[in-house]
PDB file of C-alpha atoms and ligand atoms in Angstrom:
ATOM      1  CA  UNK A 992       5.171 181.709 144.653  1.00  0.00           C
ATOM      2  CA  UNK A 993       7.004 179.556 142.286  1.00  0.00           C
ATOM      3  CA  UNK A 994       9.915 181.638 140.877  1.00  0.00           C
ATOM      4  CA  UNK A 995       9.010 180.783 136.932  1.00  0.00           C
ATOM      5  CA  UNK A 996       5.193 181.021 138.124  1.00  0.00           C
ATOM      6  CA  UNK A 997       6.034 184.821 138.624  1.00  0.00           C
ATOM      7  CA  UNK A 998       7.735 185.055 135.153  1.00  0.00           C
ATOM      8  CA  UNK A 999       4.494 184.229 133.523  1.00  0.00           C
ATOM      9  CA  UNK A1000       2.386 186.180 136.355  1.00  0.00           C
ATOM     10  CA  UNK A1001       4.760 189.747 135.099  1.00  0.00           C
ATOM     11  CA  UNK A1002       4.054 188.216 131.613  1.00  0.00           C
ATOM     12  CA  UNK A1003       0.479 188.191 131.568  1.00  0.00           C
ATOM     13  CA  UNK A1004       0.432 191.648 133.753  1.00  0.00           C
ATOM     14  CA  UNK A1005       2.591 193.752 131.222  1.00  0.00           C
ATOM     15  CA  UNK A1006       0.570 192.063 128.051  1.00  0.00           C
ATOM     16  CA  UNK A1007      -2.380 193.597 129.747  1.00  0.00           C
ATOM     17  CA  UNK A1008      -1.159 196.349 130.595  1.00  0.00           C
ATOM     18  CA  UNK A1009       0.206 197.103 127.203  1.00  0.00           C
ATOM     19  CA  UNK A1010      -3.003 196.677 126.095  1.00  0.00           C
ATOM     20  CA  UNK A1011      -4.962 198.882 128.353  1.00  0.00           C
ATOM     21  CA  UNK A1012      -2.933 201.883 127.677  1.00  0.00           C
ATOM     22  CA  UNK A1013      -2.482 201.029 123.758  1.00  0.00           C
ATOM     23  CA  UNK A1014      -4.837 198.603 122.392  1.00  0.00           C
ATOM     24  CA  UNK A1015      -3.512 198.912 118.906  1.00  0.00           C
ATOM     25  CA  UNK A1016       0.006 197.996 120.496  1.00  0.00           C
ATOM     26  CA  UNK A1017       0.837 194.161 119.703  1.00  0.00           C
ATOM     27  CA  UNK A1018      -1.317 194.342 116.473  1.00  0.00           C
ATOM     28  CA  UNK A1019       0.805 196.828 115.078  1.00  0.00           C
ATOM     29  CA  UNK A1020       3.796 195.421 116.059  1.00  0.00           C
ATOM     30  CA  UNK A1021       2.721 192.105 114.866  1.00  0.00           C
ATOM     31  CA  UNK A1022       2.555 193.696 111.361  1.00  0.00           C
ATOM     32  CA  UNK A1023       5.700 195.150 110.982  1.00  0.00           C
ATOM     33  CA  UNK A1024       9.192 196.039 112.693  1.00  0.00           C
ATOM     34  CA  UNK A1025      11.137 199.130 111.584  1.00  0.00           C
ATOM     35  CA  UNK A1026      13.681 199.714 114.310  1.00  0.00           C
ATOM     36  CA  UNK A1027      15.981 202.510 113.337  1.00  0.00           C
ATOM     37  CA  UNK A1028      18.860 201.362 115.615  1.00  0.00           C
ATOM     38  CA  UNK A1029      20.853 198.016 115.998  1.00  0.00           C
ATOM     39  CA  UNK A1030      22.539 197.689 119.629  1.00  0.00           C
ATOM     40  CA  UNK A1031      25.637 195.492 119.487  1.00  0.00           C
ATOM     41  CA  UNK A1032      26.242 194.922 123.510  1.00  0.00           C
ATOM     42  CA  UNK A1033      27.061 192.734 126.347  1.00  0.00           C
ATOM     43  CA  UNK A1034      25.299 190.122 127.227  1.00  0.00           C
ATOM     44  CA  UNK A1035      25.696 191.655 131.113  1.00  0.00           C
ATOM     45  CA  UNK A1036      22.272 191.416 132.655  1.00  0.00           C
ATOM     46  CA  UNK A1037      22.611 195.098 133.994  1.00  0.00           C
ATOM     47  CA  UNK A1038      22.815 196.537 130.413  1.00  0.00           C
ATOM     48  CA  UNK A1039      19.318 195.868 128.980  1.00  0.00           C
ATOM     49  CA  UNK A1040      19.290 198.289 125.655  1.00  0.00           C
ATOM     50  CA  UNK A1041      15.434 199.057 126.014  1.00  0.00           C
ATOM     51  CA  UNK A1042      15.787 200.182 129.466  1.00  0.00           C
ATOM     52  CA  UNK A1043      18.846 202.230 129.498  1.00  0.00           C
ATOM     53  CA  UNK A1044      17.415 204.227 126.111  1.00  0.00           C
ATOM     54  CA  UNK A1045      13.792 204.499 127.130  1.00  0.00           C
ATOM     55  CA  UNK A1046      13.270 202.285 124.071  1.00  0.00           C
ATOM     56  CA  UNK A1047      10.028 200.199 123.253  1.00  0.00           C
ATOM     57  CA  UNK A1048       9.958 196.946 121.835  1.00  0.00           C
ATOM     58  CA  UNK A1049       9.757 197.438 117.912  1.00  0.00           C
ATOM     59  CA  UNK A1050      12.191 200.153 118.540  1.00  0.00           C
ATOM     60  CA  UNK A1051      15.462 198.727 118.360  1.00  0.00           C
ATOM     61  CA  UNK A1052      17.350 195.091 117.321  1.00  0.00           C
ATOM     62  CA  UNK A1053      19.572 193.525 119.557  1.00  0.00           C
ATOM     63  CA  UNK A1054      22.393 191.645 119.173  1.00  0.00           C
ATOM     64  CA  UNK A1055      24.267 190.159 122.926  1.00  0.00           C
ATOM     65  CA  UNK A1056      27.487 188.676 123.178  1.00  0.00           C
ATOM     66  CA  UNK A1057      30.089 188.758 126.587  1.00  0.00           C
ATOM     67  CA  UNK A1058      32.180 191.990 125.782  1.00  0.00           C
ATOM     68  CA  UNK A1059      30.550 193.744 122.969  1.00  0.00           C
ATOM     69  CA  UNK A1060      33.090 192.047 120.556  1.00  0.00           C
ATOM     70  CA  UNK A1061      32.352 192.552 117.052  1.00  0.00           C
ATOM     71  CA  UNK A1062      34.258 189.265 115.335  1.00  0.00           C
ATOM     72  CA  UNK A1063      34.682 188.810 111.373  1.00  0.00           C
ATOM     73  CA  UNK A1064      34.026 185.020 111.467  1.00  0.00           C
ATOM     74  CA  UNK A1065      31.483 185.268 113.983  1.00  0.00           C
ATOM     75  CA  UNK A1066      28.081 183.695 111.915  1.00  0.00           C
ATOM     76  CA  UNK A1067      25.740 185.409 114.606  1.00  0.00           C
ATOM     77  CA  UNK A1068      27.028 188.633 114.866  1.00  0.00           C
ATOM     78  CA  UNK A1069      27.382 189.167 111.389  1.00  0.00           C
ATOM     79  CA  UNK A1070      23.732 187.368 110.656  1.00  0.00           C
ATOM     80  CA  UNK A1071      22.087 190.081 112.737  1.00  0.00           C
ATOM     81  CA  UNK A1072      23.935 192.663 111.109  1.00  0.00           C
ATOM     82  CA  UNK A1073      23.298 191.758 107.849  1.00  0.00           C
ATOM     83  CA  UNK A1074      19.504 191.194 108.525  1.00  0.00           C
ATOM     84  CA  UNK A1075      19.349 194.447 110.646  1.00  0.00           C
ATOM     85  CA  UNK A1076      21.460 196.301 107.577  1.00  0.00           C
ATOM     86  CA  UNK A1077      19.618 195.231 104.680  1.00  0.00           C
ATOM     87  CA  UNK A1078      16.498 193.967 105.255  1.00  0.00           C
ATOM     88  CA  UNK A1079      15.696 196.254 108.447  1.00  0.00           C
ATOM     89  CA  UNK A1080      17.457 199.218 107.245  1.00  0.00           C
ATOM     90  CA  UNK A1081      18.430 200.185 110.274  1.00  0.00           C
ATOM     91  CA  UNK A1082      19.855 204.217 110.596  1.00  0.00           C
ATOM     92  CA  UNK A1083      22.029 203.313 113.040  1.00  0.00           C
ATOM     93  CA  UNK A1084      24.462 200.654 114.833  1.00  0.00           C
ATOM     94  CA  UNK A1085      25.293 201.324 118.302  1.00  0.00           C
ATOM     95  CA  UNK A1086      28.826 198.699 120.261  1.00  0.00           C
ATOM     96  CA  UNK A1087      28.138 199.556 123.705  1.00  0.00           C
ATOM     97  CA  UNK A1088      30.497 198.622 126.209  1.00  0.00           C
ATOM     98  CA  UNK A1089      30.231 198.976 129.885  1.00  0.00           C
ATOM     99  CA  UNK A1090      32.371 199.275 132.979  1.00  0.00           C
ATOM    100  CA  UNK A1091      32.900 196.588 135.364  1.00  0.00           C
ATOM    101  CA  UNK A1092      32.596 194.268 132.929  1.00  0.00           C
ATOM    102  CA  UNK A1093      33.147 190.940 133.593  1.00  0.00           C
ATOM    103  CA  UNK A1094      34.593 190.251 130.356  1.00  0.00           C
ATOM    104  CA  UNK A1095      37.072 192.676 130.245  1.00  0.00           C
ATOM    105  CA  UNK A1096      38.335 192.213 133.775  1.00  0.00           C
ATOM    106  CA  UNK A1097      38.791 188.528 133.042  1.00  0.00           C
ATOM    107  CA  UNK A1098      40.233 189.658 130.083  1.00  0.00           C
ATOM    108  CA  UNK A1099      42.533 191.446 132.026  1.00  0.00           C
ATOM    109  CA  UNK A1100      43.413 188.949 135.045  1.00  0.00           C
ATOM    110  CA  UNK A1101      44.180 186.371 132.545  1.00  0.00           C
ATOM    111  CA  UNK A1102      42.989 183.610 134.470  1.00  0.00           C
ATOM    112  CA  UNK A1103      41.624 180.674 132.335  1.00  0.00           C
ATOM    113  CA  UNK A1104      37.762 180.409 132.746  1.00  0.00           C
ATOM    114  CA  UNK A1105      37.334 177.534 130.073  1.00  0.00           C
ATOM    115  CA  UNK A1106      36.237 177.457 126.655  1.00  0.00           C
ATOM    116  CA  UNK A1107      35.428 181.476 126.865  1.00  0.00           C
ATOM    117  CA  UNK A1108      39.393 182.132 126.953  1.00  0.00           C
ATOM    118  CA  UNK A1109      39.074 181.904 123.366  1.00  0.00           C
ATOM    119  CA  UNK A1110      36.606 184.499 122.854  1.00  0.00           C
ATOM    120  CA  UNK A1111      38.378 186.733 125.208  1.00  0.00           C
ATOM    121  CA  UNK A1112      41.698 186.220 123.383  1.00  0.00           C
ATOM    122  CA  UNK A1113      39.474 189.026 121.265  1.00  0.00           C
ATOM    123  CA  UNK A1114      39.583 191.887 123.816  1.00  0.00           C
ATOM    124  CA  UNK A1115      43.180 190.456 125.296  1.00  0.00           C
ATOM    125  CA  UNK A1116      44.015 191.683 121.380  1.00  0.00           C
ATOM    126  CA  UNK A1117      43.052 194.929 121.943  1.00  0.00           C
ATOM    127  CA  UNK A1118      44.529 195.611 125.673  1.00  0.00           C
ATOM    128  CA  UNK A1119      47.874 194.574 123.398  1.00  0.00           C
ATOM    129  CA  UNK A1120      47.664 196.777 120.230  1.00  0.00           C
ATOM    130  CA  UNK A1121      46.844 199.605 123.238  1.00  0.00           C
ATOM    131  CA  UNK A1122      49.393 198.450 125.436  1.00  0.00           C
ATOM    132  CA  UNK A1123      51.133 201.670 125.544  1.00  0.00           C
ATOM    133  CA  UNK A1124      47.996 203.499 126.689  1.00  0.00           C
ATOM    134  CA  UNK A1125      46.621 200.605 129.272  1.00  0.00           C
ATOM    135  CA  UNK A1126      50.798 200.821 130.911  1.00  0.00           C
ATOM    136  CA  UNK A1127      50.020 204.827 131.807  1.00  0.00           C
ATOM    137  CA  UNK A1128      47.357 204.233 133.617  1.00  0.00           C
ATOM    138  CA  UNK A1129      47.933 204.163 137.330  1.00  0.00           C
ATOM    139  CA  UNK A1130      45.325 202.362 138.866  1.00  0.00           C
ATOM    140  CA  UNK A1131      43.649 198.742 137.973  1.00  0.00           C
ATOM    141  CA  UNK A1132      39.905 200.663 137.593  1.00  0.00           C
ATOM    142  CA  UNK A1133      41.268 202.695 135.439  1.00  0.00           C
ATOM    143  CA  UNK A1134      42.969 199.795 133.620  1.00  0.00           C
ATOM    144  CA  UNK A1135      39.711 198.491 133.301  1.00  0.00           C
ATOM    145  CA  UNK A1136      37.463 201.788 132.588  1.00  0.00           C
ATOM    146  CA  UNK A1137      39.962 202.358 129.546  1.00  0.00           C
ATOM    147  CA  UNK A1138      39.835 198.637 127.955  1.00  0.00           C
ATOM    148  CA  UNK A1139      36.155 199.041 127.878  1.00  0.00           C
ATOM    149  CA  UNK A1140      36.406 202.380 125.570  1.00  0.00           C
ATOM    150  CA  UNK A1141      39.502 201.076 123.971  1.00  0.00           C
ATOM    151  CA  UNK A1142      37.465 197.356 122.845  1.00  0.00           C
ATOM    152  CA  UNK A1143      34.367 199.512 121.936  1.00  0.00           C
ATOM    153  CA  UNK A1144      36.536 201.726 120.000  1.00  0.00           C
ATOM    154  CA  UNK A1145      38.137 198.539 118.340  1.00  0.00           C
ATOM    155  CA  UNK A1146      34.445 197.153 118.105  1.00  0.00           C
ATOM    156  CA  UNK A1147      32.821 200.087 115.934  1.00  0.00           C
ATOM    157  CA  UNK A1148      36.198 199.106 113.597  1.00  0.00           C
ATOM    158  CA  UNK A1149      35.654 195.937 113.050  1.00  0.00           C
ATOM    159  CA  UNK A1150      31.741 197.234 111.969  1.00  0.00           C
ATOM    160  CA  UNK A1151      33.228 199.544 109.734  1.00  0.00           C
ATOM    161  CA  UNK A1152      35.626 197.016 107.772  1.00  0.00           C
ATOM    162  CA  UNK A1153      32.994 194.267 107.591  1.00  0.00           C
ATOM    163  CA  UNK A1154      31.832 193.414 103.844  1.00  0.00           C
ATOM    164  CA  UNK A1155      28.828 194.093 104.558  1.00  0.00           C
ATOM    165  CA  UNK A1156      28.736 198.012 105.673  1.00  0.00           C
ATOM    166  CA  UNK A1157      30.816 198.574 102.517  1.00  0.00           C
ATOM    167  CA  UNK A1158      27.946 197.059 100.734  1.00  0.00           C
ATOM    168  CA  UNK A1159      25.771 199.164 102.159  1.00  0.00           C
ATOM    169  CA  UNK A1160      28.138 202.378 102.277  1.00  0.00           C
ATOM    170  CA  UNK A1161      28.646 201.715  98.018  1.00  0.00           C
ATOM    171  CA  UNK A1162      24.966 201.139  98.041  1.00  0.00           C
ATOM    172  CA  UNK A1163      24.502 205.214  99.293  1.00  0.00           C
ATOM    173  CA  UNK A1164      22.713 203.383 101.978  1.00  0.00           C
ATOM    174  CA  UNK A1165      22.373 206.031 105.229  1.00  0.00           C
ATOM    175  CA  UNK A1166      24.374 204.113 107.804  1.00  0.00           C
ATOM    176  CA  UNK A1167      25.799 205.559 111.154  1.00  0.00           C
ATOM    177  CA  UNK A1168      28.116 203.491 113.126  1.00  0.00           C
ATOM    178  CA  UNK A1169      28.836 204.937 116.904  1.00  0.00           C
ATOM    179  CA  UNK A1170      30.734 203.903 119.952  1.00  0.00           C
ATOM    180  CA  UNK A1171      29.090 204.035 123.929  1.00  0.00           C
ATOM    181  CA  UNK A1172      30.353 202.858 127.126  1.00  0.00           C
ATOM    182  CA  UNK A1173      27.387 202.477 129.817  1.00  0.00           C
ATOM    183  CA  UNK A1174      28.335 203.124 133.370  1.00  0.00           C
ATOM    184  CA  UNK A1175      26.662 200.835 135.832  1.00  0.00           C
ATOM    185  CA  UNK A1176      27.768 203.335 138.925  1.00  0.00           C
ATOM    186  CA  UNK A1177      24.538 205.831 137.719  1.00  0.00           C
ATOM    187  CA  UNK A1178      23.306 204.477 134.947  1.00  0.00           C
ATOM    188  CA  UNK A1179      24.559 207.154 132.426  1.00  0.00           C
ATOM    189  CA  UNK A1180      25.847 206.183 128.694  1.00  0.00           C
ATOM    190  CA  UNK A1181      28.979 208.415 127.272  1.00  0.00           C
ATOM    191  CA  UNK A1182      29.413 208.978 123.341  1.00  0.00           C
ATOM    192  CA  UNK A1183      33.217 207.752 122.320  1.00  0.00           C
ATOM    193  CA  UNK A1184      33.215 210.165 119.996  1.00  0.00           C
ATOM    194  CA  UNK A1185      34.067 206.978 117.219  1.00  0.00           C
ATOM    195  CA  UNK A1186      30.653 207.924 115.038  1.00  0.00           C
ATOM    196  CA  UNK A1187      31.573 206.903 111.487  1.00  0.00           C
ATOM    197  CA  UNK A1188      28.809 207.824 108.602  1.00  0.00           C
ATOM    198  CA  UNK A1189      31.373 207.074 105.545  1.00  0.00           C
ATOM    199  CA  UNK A1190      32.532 210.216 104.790  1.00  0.00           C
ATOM    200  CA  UNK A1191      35.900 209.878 107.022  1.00  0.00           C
ATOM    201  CA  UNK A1192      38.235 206.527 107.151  1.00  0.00           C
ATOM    202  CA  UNK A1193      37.176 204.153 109.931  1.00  0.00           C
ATOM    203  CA  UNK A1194      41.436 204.602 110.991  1.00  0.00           C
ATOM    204  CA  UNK A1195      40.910 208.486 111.366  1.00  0.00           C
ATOM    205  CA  UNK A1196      37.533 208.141 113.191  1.00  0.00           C
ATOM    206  CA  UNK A1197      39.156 205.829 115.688  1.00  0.00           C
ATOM    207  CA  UNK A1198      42.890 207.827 115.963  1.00  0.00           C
ATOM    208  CA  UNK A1199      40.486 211.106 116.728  1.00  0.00           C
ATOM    209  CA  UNK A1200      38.388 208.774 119.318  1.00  0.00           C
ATOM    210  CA  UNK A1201      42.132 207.923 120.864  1.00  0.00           C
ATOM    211  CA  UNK A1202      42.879 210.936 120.726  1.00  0.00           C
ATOM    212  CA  UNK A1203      39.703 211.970 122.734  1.00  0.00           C
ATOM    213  CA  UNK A1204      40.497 209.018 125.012  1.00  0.00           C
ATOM    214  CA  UNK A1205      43.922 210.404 125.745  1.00  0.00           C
ATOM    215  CA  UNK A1206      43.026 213.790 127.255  1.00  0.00           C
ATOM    216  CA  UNK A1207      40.068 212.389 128.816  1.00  0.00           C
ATOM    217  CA  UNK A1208      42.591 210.050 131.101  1.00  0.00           C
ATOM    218  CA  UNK A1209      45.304 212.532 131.060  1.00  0.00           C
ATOM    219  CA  UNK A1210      47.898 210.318 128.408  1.00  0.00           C
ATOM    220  CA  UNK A1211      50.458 212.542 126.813  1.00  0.00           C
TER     221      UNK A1211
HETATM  222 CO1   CO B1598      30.086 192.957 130.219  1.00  0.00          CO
END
């Protein structure tokens, strides 16, 4: 069978499906979305948010980039947060970051790749304000493990200090911010313990997340 032939063929299969075991299903979603979550991820094809959360669609917006990196000029980014934020009112926003990514490892090697060198420069930031951390390490998968915490960590920061989650944090609006690495090895997701609601400064959130980070990688 024609390989894009079998794209429509799943299409047409799931749609029915769908249907079949929920006939109200695309009429109600047709009507409204109310996600409750935004998931700020990598654009990795082995990291599909609905999957990995057991998520349906109408469940939760999605914004993809290569490495999870959160950017302050970044039109996109900031577009979906904005429109997830205020006009979705979204409960919570999720960076997930995952190991062996190919971001961070290029990233890492420093080889030039073309025009994405530039975005990279982004996470080759954060491997140098945690240089200190990244040179204990003893191993190059460990190297790697770590910069994918450390750039969600960094991620959920740059969330925290854009204009507009202090809008919505002066606003009383409920807003959760949270930091998860997804491990393609088993398919599990771990909490980086960077969840910031407001009441703490984004800087303590993320020195306790180091801090966390630390002991879990045995860092004095
Ligand atoms: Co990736």
């Amino acid at each position: 069978m024609d390989f894009l032939a079998e794209l429509f063929e799943n299409n047409r299969r799931w749609a029915a499906e769908a249907v079949a075991s929920d006939p109200a299903f695309f009429a109600r979603l047709e009507a409204i979305q109310a996600p409750a979550y935004l998931w700020i991820g990598c654009s990795d094809s082995r990291v599909p948010a609905n999957q990995i959360t057991g998520l349906r669609p109408g469940e939760v917006f999605v914004h993809r980039n290569v490495g999870n990196v959160v950017v302050h000029t970044d039109l996109n980014c900031l577009s979906v947060l904005q429109y997830a934020v205020d006009v979705l009112c979204v409960r919570h926003v999720m960076v997930v970051g995952h190991y062996g990514c190919g971001g961070i490892k290029a990233a890492l090697a420093g080889r030039s790749l073309g025009l994405i060198d530039n975005w990279l420069r982004h996470i080759q930031d954060v491997a140098e304000r945690h240089a200190s951390i990244l040179a204990a390490l003893a191993d190059d998968d460990a190297i790697q493990r770590c910069l994918s915490e450390l750039n969600v960590i960094e991620q959920v920061r740059n969330v925290a200090r854009t204009t507009l989650v202090g809008d919505a944090r002066r606003r009383g609006q409920q807003l959760a911010l949270h930091g998860w690495v997804y491990d393609l090895a088993d398919g599990g997701l771990r909490d980086l313990k960077v969840s910031m609601t407001g009441e703490v400064p984004p800087d303590t959130v993320v020195a306790g997340a180091l801090a966390d980070l630390r002991a879990r990688y045995g860092i004095a």
